[in-house]
PDB file of C-alpha atoms and ligand atoms in Angstrom:
ATOM      1  CA  UNK A  14     108.798 103.680 109.362  1.00 38.00           C
ATOM      2  CA  UNK A  15     108.107 107.343 110.485  1.00 44.00           C
ATOM      3  CA  UNK A  16     104.868 107.932 111.956  1.00 47.00           C
ATOM      4  CA  UNK A  17     102.612 108.702 108.864  1.00 53.00           C
ATOM      5  CA  UNK A  18     101.814 112.368 109.726  1.00 56.00           C
ATOM      6  CA  UNK A  19     103.430 113.252 113.051  1.00 58.00           C
ATOM      7  CA  UNK A  20     106.640 114.654 111.249  1.00 64.00           C
ATOM      8  CA  UNK A  21     104.533 116.775 109.154  1.00 76.00           C
ATOM      9  CA  UNK A  22     102.375 117.922 112.016  1.00 86.00           C
ATOM     10  CA  UNK A  23     105.308 119.147 114.182  1.00 86.00           C
ATOM     11  CA  UNK A  24     107.278 120.939 111.231  1.00 84.00           C
ATOM     12  CA  UNK A  25     103.696 122.782 110.267  1.00 87.00           C
ATOM     13  CA  UNK A  26     102.867 123.554 114.075  1.00 88.00           C
ATOM     14  CA  UNK A  27     106.352 125.374 114.407  1.00 86.00           C
ATOM     15  CA  UNK A  28     106.244 127.293 111.133  1.00 84.00           C
ATOM     16  CA  UNK A  29     102.565 128.385 111.716  1.00 88.00           C
ATOM     17  CA  UNK A  30     103.335 129.757 115.309  1.00 87.00           C
ATOM     18  CA  UNK A  31     106.458 131.522 113.937  1.00 83.00           C
ATOM     19  CA  UNK A  32     104.921 132.935 110.607  1.00 79.00           C
ATOM     20  CA  UNK A  33     101.219 132.758 110.718  1.00 83.00           C
ATOM     21  CA  UNK A  34      99.358 132.705 107.527  1.00 85.00           C
ATOM     22  CA  UNK A  35     102.519 133.481 105.743  1.00 75.00           C
ATOM     23  CA  UNK A  36     103.400 129.578 106.313  1.00 73.00           C
ATOM     24  CA  UNK A  37     100.495 128.581 104.647  1.00 79.00           C
ATOM     25  CA  UNK A  38      99.870 130.756 101.775  1.00 78.00           C
ATOM     26  CA  UNK A  39     102.899 133.098 101.308  1.00 70.00           C
ATOM     27  CA  UNK A  40     101.867 134.474  97.915  1.00 74.00           C
ATOM     28  CA  UNK A  41      98.465 136.045  98.875  1.00 78.00           C
ATOM     29  CA  UNK A  42      97.971 138.925 101.242  1.00 77.00           C
ATOM     30  CA  UNK A  43      97.612 137.940 104.712  1.00 77.00           C
ATOM     31  CA  UNK A  44      94.854 140.519 105.611  1.00 89.00           C
ATOM     32  CA  UNK A  45      91.459 138.713 106.035  1.00 91.00           C
ATOM     33  CA  UNK A  46      90.035 140.225 102.810  1.00 92.00           C
ATOM     34  CA  UNK A  47      92.614 139.202 100.508  1.00 92.00           C
ATOM     35  CA  UNK A  48      93.345 135.790 102.198  1.00 93.00           C
ATOM     36  CA  UNK A  49      89.679 134.503 102.033  1.00 95.00           C
ATOM     37  CA  UNK A  50      88.994 136.211  98.807  1.00 95.00           C
ATOM     38  CA  UNK A  51      91.892 134.290  97.358  1.00 95.00           C
ATOM     39  CA  UNK A  52      90.494 130.974  98.567  1.00 96.00           C
ATOM     40  CA  UNK A  53      86.938 131.869  97.067  1.00 97.00           C
ATOM     41  CA  UNK A  54      88.473 132.729  93.615  1.00 97.00           C
ATOM     42  CA  UNK A  55      90.800 129.537  93.730  1.00 97.00           C
ATOM     43  CA  UNK A  56      87.837 127.322  94.503  1.00 98.00           C
ATOM     44  CA  UNK A  57      85.631 128.911  91.970  1.00 98.00           C
ATOM     45  CA  UNK A  58      88.284 128.129  89.293  1.00 98.00           C
ATOM     46  CA  UNK A  59      88.943 124.606  90.458  1.00 98.00           C
ATOM     47  CA  UNK A  60      85.138 123.842  90.580  1.00 98.00           C
ATOM     48  CA  UNK A  61      84.565 125.243  87.088  1.00 98.00           C
ATOM     49  CA  UNK A  62      87.673 123.716  85.440  1.00 97.00           C
ATOM     50  CA  UNK A  63      86.869 120.249  86.889  1.00 97.00           C
ATOM     51  CA  UNK A  64      83.115 120.371  86.615  1.00 96.00           C
ATOM     52  CA  UNK A  65      82.509 119.992  90.373  1.00 97.00           C
ATOM     53  CA  UNK A  66      78.959 120.868  91.041  1.00 94.00           C
ATOM     54  CA  UNK A  67      77.868 122.719  94.275  1.00 97.00           C
ATOM     55  CA  UNK A  68      75.913 120.837  97.010  1.00 98.00           C
ATOM     56  CA  UNK A  69      76.268 117.653  99.081  1.00 98.00           C
ATOM     57  CA  UNK A  70      79.418 116.588 100.931  1.00 98.00           C
ATOM     58  CA  UNK A  71      82.942 117.981 100.457  1.00 98.00           C
ATOM     59  CA  UNK A  72      86.191 116.804 102.205  1.00 98.00           C
ATOM     60  CA  UNK A  73      89.248 119.395 102.365  1.00 98.00           C
ATOM     61  CA  UNK A  74      92.683 117.583 102.813  1.00 98.00           C
ATOM     62  CA  UNK A  75      95.034 120.293 104.710  1.00 97.00           C
ATOM     63  CA  UNK A  76      92.595 122.744 105.266  1.00 98.00           C
ATOM     64  CA  UNK A  77      95.079 125.102 107.022  1.00 96.00           C
ATOM     65  CA  UNK A  78      93.451 128.016 108.906  1.00 96.00           C
ATOM     66  CA  UNK A  79      90.547 127.934 106.632  1.00 97.00           C
ATOM     67  CA  UNK A  80      91.641 130.135 103.657  1.00 97.00           C
ATOM     68  CA  UNK A  81      89.454 127.651 101.251  1.00 98.00           C
ATOM     69  CA  UNK A  82      87.168 126.152 103.978  1.00 98.00           C
ATOM     70  CA  UNK A  83      85.058 129.274 104.356  1.00 98.00           C
ATOM     71  CA  UNK A  84      84.126 129.226 100.381  1.00 98.00           C
ATOM     72  CA  UNK A  85      83.643 125.388 100.795  1.00 98.00           C
ATOM     73  CA  UNK A  86      81.048 126.018 103.642  1.00 98.00           C
ATOM     74  CA  UNK A  87      78.895 128.286 101.345  1.00 98.00           C
ATOM     75  CA  UNK A  88      79.215 125.829  98.403  1.00 98.00           C
ATOM     76  CA  UNK A  89      78.542 122.408 100.027  1.00 98.00           C
ATOM     77  CA  UNK A  90      75.842 121.449 102.727  1.00 98.00           C
ATOM     78  CA  UNK A  91      78.309 119.445 104.637  1.00 98.00           C
ATOM     79  CA  UNK A  92      82.135 119.983 104.893  1.00 98.00           C
ATOM     80  CA  UNK A  93      84.694 117.695 106.664  1.00 98.00           C
ATOM     81  CA  UNK A  94      88.008 119.722 106.744  1.00 98.00           C
ATOM     82  CA  UNK A  95      91.002 117.961 107.928  1.00 98.00           C
ATOM     83  CA  UNK A  96      94.452 119.036 109.024  1.00 97.00           C
ATOM     84  CA  UNK A  97      97.458 117.492 111.075  1.00 95.00           C
ATOM     85  CA  UNK A  98      98.518 120.670 112.835  1.00 94.00           C
ATOM     86  CA  UNK A  99      96.351 121.497 116.140  1.00 95.00           C
ATOM     87  CA  UNK A 100      97.203 125.236 116.056  1.00 94.00           C
ATOM     88  CA  UNK A 101      96.379 125.664 112.280  1.00 95.00           C
ATOM     89  CA  UNK A 102      92.868 123.658 112.951  1.00 97.00           C
ATOM     90  CA  UNK A 103      92.269 125.819 115.956  1.00 97.00           C
ATOM     91  CA  UNK A 104      92.884 128.940 113.696  1.00 96.00           C
ATOM     92  CA  UNK A 105      90.485 127.382 111.203  1.00 97.00           C
ATOM     93  CA  UNK A 106      87.683 126.940 113.792  1.00 98.00           C
ATOM     94  CA  UNK A 107      88.142 130.584 114.987  1.00 97.00           C
ATOM     95  CA  UNK A 108      87.888 131.876 111.352  1.00 97.00           C
ATOM     96  CA  UNK A 109      85.005 129.647 110.426  1.00 98.00           C
ATOM     97  CA  UNK A 110      83.128 131.090 113.625  1.00 98.00           C
ATOM     98  CA  UNK A 111      84.088 134.694 112.946  1.00 97.00           C
ATOM     99  CA  UNK A 112      82.729 134.511 109.466  1.00 96.00           C
ATOM    100  CA  UNK A 113      79.435 132.722 110.790  1.00 96.00           C
ATOM    101  CA  UNK A 114      80.335 129.532 108.664  1.00 94.00           C
ATOM    102  CA  UNK A 115      80.884 127.085 111.236  1.00 96.00           C
ATOM    103  CA  UNK A 116      77.572 125.543 111.246  1.00 96.00           C
ATOM    104  CA  UNK A 117      78.071 123.009 108.602  1.00 98.00           C
ATOM    105  CA  UNK A 118      81.797 122.277 109.030  1.00 98.00           C
ATOM    106  CA  UNK A 119      83.274 119.161 110.882  1.00 98.00           C
ATOM    107  CA  UNK A 120      87.095 119.785 111.553  1.00 98.00           C
ATOM    108  CA  UNK A 121      89.296 116.555 112.048  1.00 98.00           C
ATOM    109  CA  UNK A 122      92.646 116.552 113.257  1.00 97.00           C
ATOM    110  CA  UNK A 123      95.083 114.214 112.023  1.00 95.00           C
ATOM    111  CA  UNK A 124      96.298 112.538 108.689  1.00 95.00           C
ATOM    112  CA  UNK A 125      94.928 110.263 106.078  1.00 96.00           C
ATOM    113  CA  UNK A 126      93.809 107.334 108.459  1.00 96.00           C
ATOM    114  CA  UNK A 127      91.221 109.733 110.040  1.00 97.00           C
ATOM    115  CA  UNK A 128      89.094 109.603 106.612  1.00 98.00           C
ATOM    116  CA  UNK A 129      88.251 106.000 107.421  1.00 97.00           C
ATOM    117  CA  UNK A 130      85.464 107.402 109.661  1.00 97.00           C
ATOM    118  CA  UNK A 131      83.736 108.441 106.514  1.00 98.00           C
ATOM    119  CA  UNK A 132      81.592 105.823 104.521  1.00 98.00           C
ATOM    120  CA  UNK A 133      82.616 104.753 101.072  1.00 96.00           C
ATOM    121  CA  UNK A 134      80.511 106.650  98.323  1.00 95.00           C
ATOM    122  CA  UNK A 135      79.537 109.458 100.639  1.00 97.00           C
ATOM    123  CA  UNK A 136      81.430 112.413  99.277  1.00 98.00           C
ATOM    124  CA  UNK A 137      80.736 114.745  96.041  1.00 98.00           C
ATOM    125  CA  UNK A 138      83.908 116.556  96.272  1.00 98.00           C
ATOM    126  CA  UNK A 139      87.558 116.180  97.525  1.00 98.00           C
ATOM    127  CA  UNK A 140      89.890 119.083  97.583  1.00 98.00           C
ATOM    128  CA  UNK A 141      93.503 119.177  98.346  1.00 98.00           C
ATOM    129  CA  UNK A 142      95.364 122.326  97.416  1.00 97.00           C
ATOM    130  CA  UNK A 143      99.119 122.965  98.352  1.00 93.00           C
ATOM    131  CA  UNK A 144      99.302 120.103 100.648  1.00 95.00           C
ATOM    132  CA  UNK A 145     100.240 116.475  99.242  1.00 95.00           C
ATOM    133  CA  UNK A 146     103.279 118.131  97.341  1.00 90.00           C
ATOM    134  CA  UNK A 147     104.615 118.874 100.992  1.00 89.00           C
ATOM    135  CA  UNK A 148     103.845 115.616 102.663  1.00 92.00           C
ATOM    136  CA  UNK A 149     107.070 113.603 103.413  1.00 86.00           C
ATOM    137  CA  UNK A 150     105.694 110.134 103.906  1.00 90.00           C
ATOM    138  CA  UNK A 151     104.938 108.257 100.598  1.00 92.00           C
ATOM    139  CA  UNK A 152     102.344 105.968 102.262  1.00 94.00           C
ATOM    140  CA  UNK A 153     100.566 109.028 103.504  1.00 94.00           C
ATOM    141  CA  UNK A 154     100.202 110.576 100.244  1.00 96.00           C
ATOM    142  CA  UNK A 155      98.995 107.095  98.673  1.00 96.00           C
ATOM    143  CA  UNK A 156      96.591 106.484 101.444  1.00 97.00           C
ATOM    144  CA  UNK A 157      95.016 110.072 100.760  1.00 97.00           C
ATOM    145  CA  UNK A 158      94.573 109.135  97.077  1.00 97.00           C
ATOM    146  CA  UNK A 159      93.081 105.779  97.676  1.00 96.00           C
ATOM    147  CA  UNK A 160      90.569 107.304 100.393  1.00 97.00           C
ATOM    148  CA  UNK A 161      89.452 110.097  97.786  1.00 97.00           C
ATOM    149  CA  UNK A 162      88.870 107.262  95.310  1.00 95.00           C
ATOM    150  CA  UNK A 163      86.802 105.309  98.102  1.00 95.00           C
ATOM    151  CA  UNK A 164      84.951 108.198  99.228  1.00 97.00           C
ATOM    152  CA  UNK A 165      83.589 109.551  96.007  1.00 97.00           C
ATOM    153  CA  UNK A 166      80.127 109.035  95.255  1.00 95.00           C
ATOM    154  CA  UNK A 167      78.803 108.217  91.825  1.00 95.00           C
ATOM    155  CA  UNK A 168      79.642 111.548  89.654  1.00 94.00           C
ATOM    156  CA  UNK A 169      81.520 112.951  92.581  1.00 97.00           C
ATOM    157  CA  UNK A 170      85.066 114.523  91.874  1.00 98.00           C
ATOM    158  CA  UNK A 171      88.356 114.815  93.479  1.00 98.00           C
ATOM    159  CA  UNK A 172      90.922 117.506  92.782  1.00 98.00           C
ATOM    160  CA  UNK A 173      94.180 116.615  94.462  1.00 98.00           C
ATOM    161  CA  UNK A 174      97.336 118.715  93.756  1.00 97.00           C
ATOM    162  CA  UNK A 175     100.437 116.815  93.633  1.00 96.00           C
ATOM    163  CA  UNK A 176     103.980 117.719  92.913  1.00 91.00           C
ATOM    164  CA  UNK A 177     105.096 117.235  89.190  1.00 91.00           C
ATOM    165  CA  UNK A 178     107.546 114.467  89.000  1.00 86.00           C
ATOM    166  CA  UNK A 179     110.321 115.962  87.177  1.00 79.00           C
ATOM    167  CA  UNK A 180     113.809 117.208  88.054  1.00 74.00           C
ATOM    168  CA  UNK A 181     113.605 120.978  87.271  1.00 75.00           C
ATOM    169  CA  UNK A 182     110.708 121.254  89.894  1.00 73.00           C
ATOM    170  CA  UNK A 183     113.131 119.893  92.362  1.00 73.00           C
ATOM    171  CA  UNK A 184     115.875 122.451  91.646  1.00 77.00           C
ATOM    172  CA  UNK A 185     112.991 125.151  91.771  1.00 76.00           C
ATOM    173  CA  UNK A 186     112.140 124.191  95.441  1.00 76.00           C
ATOM    174  CA  UNK A 187     115.581 125.073  96.360  1.00 77.00           C
ATOM    175  CA  UNK A 188     115.579 128.430  94.425  1.00 80.00           C
ATOM    176  CA  UNK A 189     112.055 129.198  95.807  1.00 76.00           C
ATOM    177  CA  UNK A 190     113.355 128.674  99.371  1.00 75.00           C
ATOM    178  CA  UNK A 191     116.407 130.766  98.915  1.00 80.00           C
ATOM    179  CA  UNK A 192     114.224 133.548  97.648  1.00 80.00           C
ATOM    180  CA  UNK A 193     111.704 133.121 100.721  1.00 72.00           C
ATOM    181  CA  UNK A 194     114.813 133.446 103.139  1.00 75.00           C
ATOM    182  CA  UNK A 195     117.036 135.914 101.673  1.00 79.00           C
ATOM    183  CA  UNK A 196     114.654 137.848  99.515  1.00 78.00           C
ATOM    184  CA  UNK A 197     111.512 137.945 101.593  1.00 72.00           C
ATOM    185  CA  UNK A 198     113.069 137.466 104.962  1.00 73.00           C
ATOM    186  CA  UNK A 199     110.503 134.508 105.554  1.00 71.00           C
ATOM    187  CA  UNK A 200     111.644 131.434 107.681  1.00 70.00           C
ATOM    188  CA  UNK A 201     112.890 128.837 105.528  1.00 71.00           C
ATOM    189  CA  UNK A 202     110.718 125.708 104.245  1.00 71.00           C
ATOM    190  CA  UNK A 203     111.269 122.428 106.379  1.00 72.00           C
ATOM    191  CA  UNK A 204     113.337 120.269 103.864  1.00 70.00           C
ATOM    192  CA  UNK A 205     111.040 117.473 104.439  1.00 72.00           C
ATOM    193  CA  UNK A 206     108.143 119.695 102.505  1.00 72.00           C
ATOM    194  CA  UNK A 207     109.903 119.127  99.442  1.00 75.00           C
ATOM    195  CA  UNK A 208     107.847 116.048  99.754  1.00 81.00           C
ATOM    196  CA  UNK A 209     107.859 112.615  97.889  1.00 86.00           C
ATOM    197  CA  UNK A 210     107.608 112.148  94.012  1.00 88.00           C
ATOM    198  CA  UNK A 211     104.828 110.024  92.725  1.00 93.00           C
ATOM    199  CA  UNK A 212     104.934 109.126  89.045  1.00 93.00           C
ATOM    200  CA  UNK A 213     101.865 109.266  86.927  1.00 94.00           C
ATOM    201  CA  UNK A 214     101.321 105.600  87.071  1.00 94.00           C
ATOM    202  CA  UNK A 215     101.667 105.235  90.830  1.00 95.00           C
ATOM    203  CA  UNK A 216      99.324 107.977  91.346  1.00 95.00           C
ATOM    204  CA  UNK A 217      96.506 106.736  88.933  1.00 94.00           C
ATOM    205  CA  UNK A 218      96.875 103.349  90.451  1.00 93.00           C
ATOM    206  CA  UNK A 219      96.430 104.550  93.895  1.00 95.00           C
ATOM    207  CA  UNK A 220      93.052 106.104  93.166  1.00 93.00           C
ATOM    208  CA  UNK A 221      91.488 102.695  92.439  1.00 83.00           C
ATOM    209  CA  UNK A 222      90.805 103.898  88.732  1.00 68.00           C
ATOM    210  CA  UNK A 223      88.312 100.823  88.096  1.00 78.00           C
ATOM    211  CA  UNK A 224      85.308 102.930  89.086  1.00 81.00           C
ATOM    212  CA  UNK A 225      86.690 106.414  88.062  1.00 88.00           C
ATOM    213  CA  UNK A 226      87.927 108.410  85.091  1.00 93.00           C
ATOM    214  CA  UNK A 227      91.445 109.830  86.348  1.00 94.00           C
ATOM    215  CA  UNK A 228      93.182 112.953  84.609  1.00 95.00           C
ATOM    216  CA  UNK A 229      96.754 113.900  85.069  1.00 95.00           C
ATOM    217  CA  UNK A 230      97.180 117.563  84.366  1.00 96.00           C
ATOM    218  CA  UNK A 231     100.498 119.021  84.475  1.00 94.00           C
ATOM    219  CA  UNK A 232     100.403 122.770  85.594  1.00 89.00           C
ATOM    220  CA  UNK A 233     104.119 123.828  85.936  1.00 85.00           C
ATOM    221  CA  UNK A 234     105.425 122.627  89.178  1.00 86.00           C
ATOM    222  CA  UNK A 235     102.285 121.238  90.264  1.00 91.00           C
ATOM    223  CA  UNK A 236      99.907 118.575  88.878  1.00 95.00           C
ATOM    224  CA  UNK A 237      96.264 118.051  89.221  1.00 97.00           C
ATOM    225  CA  UNK A 238      95.116 114.722  89.793  1.00 97.00           C
ATOM    226  CA  UNK A 239      91.430 114.644  89.068  1.00 97.00           C
ATOM    227  CA  UNK A 240      89.232 111.684  89.861  1.00 96.00           C
ATOM    228  CA  UNK A 241      85.850 111.734  88.582  1.00 96.00           C
ATOM    229  CA  UNK A 242      83.827 108.744  89.736  1.00 95.00           C
ATOM    230  CA  UNK A 243      81.586 107.061  86.950  1.00 89.00           C
ATOM    231  CA  UNK A 244      77.735 107.616  87.387  1.00 85.00           C
ATOM    232  CA  UNK A 245      76.086 104.624  88.589  1.00 78.00           C
ATOM    233  CA  UNK A 246      74.704 102.555  85.545  1.00 70.00           C
TER     234      UNK A 246
HETATM  235  C1  SAM B 324     100.568 125.261 102.613  1.00 70.15           C
HETATM  236  S1  SAM B 324      99.302 124.828 103.814  1.00 70.15           S
HETATM  237  C2  SAM B 324      97.820 124.805 102.562  1.00 70.15           C
HETATM  238  C3  SAM B 324      96.451 125.183 103.395  1.00 70.15           C
HETATM  239  C4  SAM B 324      95.343 125.304 102.594  1.00 70.15           C
HETATM  240  N1  SAM B 324      95.075 124.157 101.787  1.00 70.15           N
HETATM  241  C5  SAM B 324      95.408 126.397 101.604  1.00 70.15           C
HETATM  242  O1  SAM B 324      95.595 126.325 100.407  1.00 70.15           O
HETATM  243  O2  SAM B 324      95.326 127.709 102.175  1.00 70.15           O
HETATM  244  C6  SAM B 324      99.377 122.969 103.934  1.00 70.15           C
HETATM  245  C7  SAM B 324      98.496 122.807 105.130  1.00 70.15           C
HETATM  246  O3  SAM B 324      98.588 121.319 105.149  1.00 70.15           O
HETATM  247  C8  SAM B 324      98.453 120.551 106.232  1.00 70.15           C
HETATM  248  N2  SAM B 324      99.158 119.384 106.520  1.00 70.15           N
HETATM  249  C9  SAM B 324     100.669 118.913 106.041  1.00 70.15           C
HETATM  250  N3  SAM B 324     100.594 117.619 106.075  1.00 70.15           N
HETATM  251  C10 SAM B 324      99.182 116.969 106.172  1.00 70.15           C
HETATM  252  C11 SAM B 324      98.958 115.925 106.383  1.00 70.15           C
HETATM  253  N4  SAM B 324      99.789 114.850 106.202  1.00 70.15           N
HETATM  254  N5  SAM B 324      97.695 115.631 106.462  1.00 70.15           N
HETATM  255  C12 SAM B 324      96.889 116.683 106.475  1.00 70.15           C
HETATM  256  N6  SAM B 324      97.032 118.030 106.576  1.00 70.15           N
HETATM  257  C13 SAM B 324      98.486 118.183 106.417  1.00 70.15           C
HETATM  258  C14 SAM B 324      99.387 121.627 107.095  1.00 70.15           C
HETATM  259  O4  SAM B 324      99.273 121.497 108.549  1.00 70.15           O
HETATM  260  C15 SAM B 324      99.011 123.024 106.534  1.00 70.15           C
HETATM  261  O5  SAM B 324      97.969 123.435 107.265  1.00 70.15           O
END
């Protein structure tokens, strides 16, 4: 079996060195103001929609160079932000420091197995936006879902964006890449980033739903898997 996250790390490293922020979030402006404002508004929408209150501890899976991490650092007392690509994580550190937001953020380099260092039931919010739909190793995605379920404290929320399991989403991936390369002159996505497809049943099962409410919210080509740990009785 391929190492869980090395393949992803290498391809993201290459792409980030070549295209910078455009590798991570090509649909928002890459100047600092537009970039971090987009992260802030996206986090506000997610928190409101999935009823994730501020405060406590947050985990961000695939933090990139900090587009949403800065906003998480404002909203939560403590943030663990994880990414597989060293150069991207170093840029996240620089961006947090430049914004004076590094104090309550712990950066973790690696994949899903890094989350084992956090105790069960210790996290209030887990976020993964535009990451898991690109992960090419099924066991890695499943471990992220299982770890999210394990980490949540009663009442905590995990908002995990996955690929919608349908054929037209696969066709769209190919078209989007063609537009990137021929229309926008951006580097092509690595084919492995078309990720793995999980069914709703597989995803629900992986989160360990016995202690949580799990919602599956299809939103076009992406689906939000939202796990809300039941309050302690
Ligand atoms: C499209 S970017 C999104 C970054 C950020 N979530 C945002 O919305 O701005 C995807 C990020 O996920 C990271 N990534 C890819 N595979 C990963 C994995 N297995 N574990 C953790 N991070 C991963 C990449 O290095 C990259 O920084």
